[in-house]
Tab-separated table of C-alpha atoms in Angstrom:
chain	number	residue	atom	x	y	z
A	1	UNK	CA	-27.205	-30.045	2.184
A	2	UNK	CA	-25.142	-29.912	5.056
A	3	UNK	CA	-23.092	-26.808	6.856
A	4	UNK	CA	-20.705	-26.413	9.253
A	5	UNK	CA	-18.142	-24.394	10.993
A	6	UNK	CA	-14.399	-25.224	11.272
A	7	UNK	CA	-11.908	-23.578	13.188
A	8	UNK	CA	-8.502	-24.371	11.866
A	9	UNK	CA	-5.286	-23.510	13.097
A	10	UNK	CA	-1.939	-22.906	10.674
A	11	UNK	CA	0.504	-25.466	12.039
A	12	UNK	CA	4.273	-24.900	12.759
A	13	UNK	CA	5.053	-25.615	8.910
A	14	UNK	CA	2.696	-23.452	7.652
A	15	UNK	CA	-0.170	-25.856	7.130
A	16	UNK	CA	-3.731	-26.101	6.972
A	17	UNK	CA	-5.369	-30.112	8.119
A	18	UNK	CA	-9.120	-29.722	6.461
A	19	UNK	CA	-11.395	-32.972	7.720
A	20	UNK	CA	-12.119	-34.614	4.232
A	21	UNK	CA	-9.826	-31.967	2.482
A	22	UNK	CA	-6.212	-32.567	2.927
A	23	UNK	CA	-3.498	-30.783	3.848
A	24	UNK	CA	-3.319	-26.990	2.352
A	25	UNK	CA	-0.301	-25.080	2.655
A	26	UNK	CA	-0.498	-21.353	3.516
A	27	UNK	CA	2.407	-20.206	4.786
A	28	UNK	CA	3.764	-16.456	3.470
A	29	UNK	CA	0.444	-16.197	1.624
A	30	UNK	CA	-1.346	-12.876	2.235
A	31	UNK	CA	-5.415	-13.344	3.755
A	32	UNK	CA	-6.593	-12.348	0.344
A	33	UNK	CA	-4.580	-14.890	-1.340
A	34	UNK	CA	-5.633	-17.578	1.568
A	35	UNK	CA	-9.430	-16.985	0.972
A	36	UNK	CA	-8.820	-17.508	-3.047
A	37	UNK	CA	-7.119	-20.931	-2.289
A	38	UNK	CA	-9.857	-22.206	-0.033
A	39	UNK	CA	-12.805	-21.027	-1.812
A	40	UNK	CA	-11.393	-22.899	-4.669
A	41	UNK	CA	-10.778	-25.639	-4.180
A	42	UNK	CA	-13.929	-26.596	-1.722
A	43	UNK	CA	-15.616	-25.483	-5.243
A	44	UNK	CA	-13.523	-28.363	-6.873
A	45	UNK	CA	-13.861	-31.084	-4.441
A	46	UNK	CA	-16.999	-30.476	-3.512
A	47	UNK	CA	-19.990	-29.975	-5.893
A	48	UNK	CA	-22.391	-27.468	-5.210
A	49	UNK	CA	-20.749	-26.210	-1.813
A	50	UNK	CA	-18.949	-22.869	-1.065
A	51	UNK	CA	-16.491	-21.621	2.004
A	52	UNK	CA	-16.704	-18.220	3.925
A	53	UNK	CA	-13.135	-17.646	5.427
A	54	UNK	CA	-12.173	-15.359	8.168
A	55	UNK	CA	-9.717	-14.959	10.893
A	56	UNK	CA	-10.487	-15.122	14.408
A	57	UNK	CA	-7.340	-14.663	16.363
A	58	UNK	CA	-3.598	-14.042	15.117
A	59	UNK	CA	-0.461	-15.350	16.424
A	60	UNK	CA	1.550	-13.215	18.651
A	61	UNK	CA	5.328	-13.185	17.875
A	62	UNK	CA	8.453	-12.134	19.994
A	63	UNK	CA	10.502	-8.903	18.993
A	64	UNK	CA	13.326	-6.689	20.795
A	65	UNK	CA	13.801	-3.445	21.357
A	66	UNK	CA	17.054	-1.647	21.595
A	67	UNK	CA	19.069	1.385	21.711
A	68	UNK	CA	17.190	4.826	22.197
A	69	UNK	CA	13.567	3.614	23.050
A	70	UNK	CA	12.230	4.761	26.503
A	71	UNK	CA	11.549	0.714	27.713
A	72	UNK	CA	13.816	-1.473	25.799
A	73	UNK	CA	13.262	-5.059	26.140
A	74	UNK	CA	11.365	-8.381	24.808
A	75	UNK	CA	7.680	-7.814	23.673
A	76	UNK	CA	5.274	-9.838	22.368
A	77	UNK	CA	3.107	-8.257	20.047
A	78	UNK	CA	0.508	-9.305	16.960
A	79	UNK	CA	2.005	-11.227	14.106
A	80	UNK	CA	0.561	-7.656	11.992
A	81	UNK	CA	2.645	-5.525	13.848
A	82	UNK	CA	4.902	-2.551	12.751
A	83	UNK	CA	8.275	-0.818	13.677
A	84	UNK	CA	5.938	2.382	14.676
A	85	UNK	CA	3.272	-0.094	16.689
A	86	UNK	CA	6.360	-1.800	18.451
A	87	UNK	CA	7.829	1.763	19.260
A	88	UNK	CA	4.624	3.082	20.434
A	89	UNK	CA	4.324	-0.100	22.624
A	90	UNK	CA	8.007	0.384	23.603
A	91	UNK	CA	7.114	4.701	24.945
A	92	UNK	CA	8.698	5.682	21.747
A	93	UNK	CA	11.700	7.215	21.160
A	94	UNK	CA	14.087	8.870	23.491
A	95	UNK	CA	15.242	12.526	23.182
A	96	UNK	CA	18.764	11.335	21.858
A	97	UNK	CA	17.709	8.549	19.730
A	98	UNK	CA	17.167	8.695	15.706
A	99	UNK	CA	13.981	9.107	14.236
A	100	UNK	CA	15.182	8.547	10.570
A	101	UNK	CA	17.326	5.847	10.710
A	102	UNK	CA	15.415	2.761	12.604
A	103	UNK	CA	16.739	-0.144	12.251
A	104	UNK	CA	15.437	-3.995	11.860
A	105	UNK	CA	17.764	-6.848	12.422
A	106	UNK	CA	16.813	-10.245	11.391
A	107	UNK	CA	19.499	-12.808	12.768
A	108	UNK	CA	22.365	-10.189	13.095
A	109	UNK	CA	21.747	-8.360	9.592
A	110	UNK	CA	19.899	-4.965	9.052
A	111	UNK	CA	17.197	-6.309	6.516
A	112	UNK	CA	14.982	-2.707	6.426
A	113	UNK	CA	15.417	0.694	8.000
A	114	UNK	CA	12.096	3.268	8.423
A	115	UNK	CA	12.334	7.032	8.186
A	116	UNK	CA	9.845	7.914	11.544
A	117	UNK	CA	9.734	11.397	9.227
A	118	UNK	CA	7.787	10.083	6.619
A	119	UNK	CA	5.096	9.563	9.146
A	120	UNK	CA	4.984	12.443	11.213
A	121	UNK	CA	5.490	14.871	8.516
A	122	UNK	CA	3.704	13.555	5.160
A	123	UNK	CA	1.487	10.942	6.890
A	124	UNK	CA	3.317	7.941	4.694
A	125	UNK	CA	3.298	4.861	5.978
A	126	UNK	CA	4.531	2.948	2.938
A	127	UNK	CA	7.445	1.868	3.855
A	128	UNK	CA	6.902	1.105	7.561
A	129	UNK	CA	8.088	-2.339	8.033
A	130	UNK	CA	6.314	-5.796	8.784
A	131	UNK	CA	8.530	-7.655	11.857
A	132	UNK	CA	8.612	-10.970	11.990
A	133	UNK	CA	9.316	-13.362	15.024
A	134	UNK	CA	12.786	-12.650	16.352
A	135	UNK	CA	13.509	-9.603	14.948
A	136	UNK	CA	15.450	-6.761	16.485
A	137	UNK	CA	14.215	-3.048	16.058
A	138	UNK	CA	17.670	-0.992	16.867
A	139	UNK	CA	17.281	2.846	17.768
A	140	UNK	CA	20.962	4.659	17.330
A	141	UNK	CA	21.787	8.059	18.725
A	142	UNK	CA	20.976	10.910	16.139
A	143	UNK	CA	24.010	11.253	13.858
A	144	UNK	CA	22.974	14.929	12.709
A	145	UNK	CA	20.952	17.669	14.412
A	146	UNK	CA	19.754	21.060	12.862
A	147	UNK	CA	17.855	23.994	14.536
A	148	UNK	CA	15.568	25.847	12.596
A	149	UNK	CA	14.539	29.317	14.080
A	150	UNK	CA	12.741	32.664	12.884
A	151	UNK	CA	10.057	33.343	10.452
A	152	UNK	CA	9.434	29.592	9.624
A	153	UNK	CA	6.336	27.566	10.207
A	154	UNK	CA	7.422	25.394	12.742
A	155	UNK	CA	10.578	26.391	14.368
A	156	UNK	CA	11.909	23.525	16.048
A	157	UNK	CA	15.220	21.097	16.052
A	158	UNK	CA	15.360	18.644	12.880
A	159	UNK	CA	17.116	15.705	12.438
A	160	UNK	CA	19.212	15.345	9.038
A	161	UNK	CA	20.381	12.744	6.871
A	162	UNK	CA	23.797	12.767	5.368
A	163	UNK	CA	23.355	14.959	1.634
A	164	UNK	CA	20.412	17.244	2.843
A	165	UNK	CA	20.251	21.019	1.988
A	166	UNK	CA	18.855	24.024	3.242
A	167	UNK	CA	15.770	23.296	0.913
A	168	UNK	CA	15.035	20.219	2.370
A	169	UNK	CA	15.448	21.361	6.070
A	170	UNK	CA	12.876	24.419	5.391
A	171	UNK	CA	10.168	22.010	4.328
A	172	UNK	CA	10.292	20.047	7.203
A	173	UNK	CA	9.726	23.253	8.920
A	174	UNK	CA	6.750	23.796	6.596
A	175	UNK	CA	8.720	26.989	4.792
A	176	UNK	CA	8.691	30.153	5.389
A	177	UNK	CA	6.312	32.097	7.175
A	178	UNK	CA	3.871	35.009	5.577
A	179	UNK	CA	6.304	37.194	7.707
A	180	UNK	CA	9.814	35.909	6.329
A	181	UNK	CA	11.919	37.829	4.589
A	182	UNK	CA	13.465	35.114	1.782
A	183	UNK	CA	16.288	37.418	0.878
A	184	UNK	CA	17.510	37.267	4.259
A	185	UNK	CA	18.249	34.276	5.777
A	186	UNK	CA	21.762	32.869	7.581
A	187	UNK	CA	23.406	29.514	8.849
A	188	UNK	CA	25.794	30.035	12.079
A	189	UNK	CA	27.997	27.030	12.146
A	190	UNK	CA	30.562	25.389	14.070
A	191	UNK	CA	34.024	24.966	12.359
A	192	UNK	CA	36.458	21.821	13.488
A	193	UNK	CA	39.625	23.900	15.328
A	194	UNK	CA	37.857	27.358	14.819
A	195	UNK	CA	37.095	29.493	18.256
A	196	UNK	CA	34.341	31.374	16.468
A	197	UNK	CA	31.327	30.259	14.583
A	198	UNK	CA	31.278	30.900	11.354
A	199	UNK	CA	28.278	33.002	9.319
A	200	UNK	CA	26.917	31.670	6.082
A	201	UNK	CA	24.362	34.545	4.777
A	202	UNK	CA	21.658	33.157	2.297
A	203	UNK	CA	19.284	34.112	-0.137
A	204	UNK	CA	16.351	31.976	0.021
A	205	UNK	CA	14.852	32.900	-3.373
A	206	UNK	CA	18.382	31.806	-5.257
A	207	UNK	CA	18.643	28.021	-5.745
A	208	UNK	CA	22.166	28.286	-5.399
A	209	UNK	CA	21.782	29.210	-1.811
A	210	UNK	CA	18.712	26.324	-1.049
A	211	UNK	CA	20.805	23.661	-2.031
A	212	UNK	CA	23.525	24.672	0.584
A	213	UNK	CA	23.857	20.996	2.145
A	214	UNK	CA	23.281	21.263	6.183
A	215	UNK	CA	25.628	20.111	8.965
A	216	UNK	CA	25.470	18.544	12.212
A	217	UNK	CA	25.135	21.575	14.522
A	218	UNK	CA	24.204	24.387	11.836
A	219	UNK	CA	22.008	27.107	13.273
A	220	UNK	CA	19.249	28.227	10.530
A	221	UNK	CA	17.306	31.410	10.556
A	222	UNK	CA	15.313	33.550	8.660
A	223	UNK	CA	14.847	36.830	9.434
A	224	UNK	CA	11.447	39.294	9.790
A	225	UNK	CA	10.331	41.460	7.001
A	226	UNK	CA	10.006	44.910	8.570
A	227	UNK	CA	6.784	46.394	10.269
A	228	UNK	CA	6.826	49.789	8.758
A	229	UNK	CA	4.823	50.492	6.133
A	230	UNK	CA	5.567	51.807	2.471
């Protein structure tokens, strides 16, 4: 016969002090979990009574930025927050710095890396990374650039990852356009100790040819099926 509101806050060790309840521990448990643990066991100590749980404010933790972000620094953000929600807080990424290889570092170790790709070009935010307090999101330079011009979808500069082909690179520039001609296609490329650029043609209906792997610097373009009319 009696109600009432408490507003509890999770102690330094994780804890939970409920008047007439005891100590629960909660640390590392997700709010779903929480609610489960509470509801429960008000049920068990208390006959006939039942607990509605929510949260009303989170704790804000302490991150760094580094590398290629626009304002590196110290931040305090939500305890919820995200490598992309840090970066976005931070101005993002500079024109030099990596979008597929960003890097967290818990007490000097890389614990997690995010692919910024996965986001911006399949809307995947899967593996985008929980931070905790302390941590260290690390931007390098990009490692490996490719330019994509021509009859694609969305000619622009691409960043590569060690192992990728020509397939891979032409999805990211959403394939080819209605106007491409497959059978026609080339990679100019830059050769250690060479004075020239070298000319790789390719066929982009042969298999063989799409799984050329890319280099840093390779120029890729497909060419324009011809306007006159058979």
């Amino acid at each position: 016969k009696e109600q009432e509101e408490l507003v509890l806050m999770v102690t330094r060790d994780g804890k939970l002090q409920f008047p007439r309840l005891g100590s629960v521990s909660v640390a590392g448990m997700t709010f779903a979990n929480l609610k489960d643990v509470i509801e429960e066991r008000v049920k068990r100590q208390f006959v006939n009574t039942s607990a509605v749980v929510s949260i009303g404010k989170l704790r804000a933790i302490n991150v760094f930025l580094a590398g290629e972000v626009v304002a590196p620094g110290s931040y305090s953000v939500s305890g919820l927050s995200t490598v992309t929600q840090v970066l976005y807080a931070a101005g993002g990424v500079t024109n030099i710095g990596s979008l597929r290889n960003v890097q967290v570092k818990r007490q000097g170790q890389v614990v997690g890396t995010f692919d910024i790709y996965d986001l911006l070009l399949r809307g995947d935010t899967s593996n985008d990374i929980r931070l905790s307090s302390g941590d260290t999101v690390f931007v390098p330079v990009i490692n490996s650039l490719v330019t994509v011009v021509g009859e694609v979808r969305r000619p622009a500069f691409y960043e590569t990852l060690p192992g990728e082909s020509v397939k891979s690179v032409l999805q990211m520039a959403g394939g080819v356009s209605a106007r491409g001609y497959r059978r026609l296609a080339s990679i100019s490329r830059y050769v250690m100790g060479n004075a020239f650029r070298k000319r790789v043609n390719l066929n982009l209906a042969d298999e063989t040819d799409l799984s050329t792997l890319v280099v840093d610097g390779d120029f890729l373009e497909v060419a324009q099926i011809k306007e006159e009319i058979r």
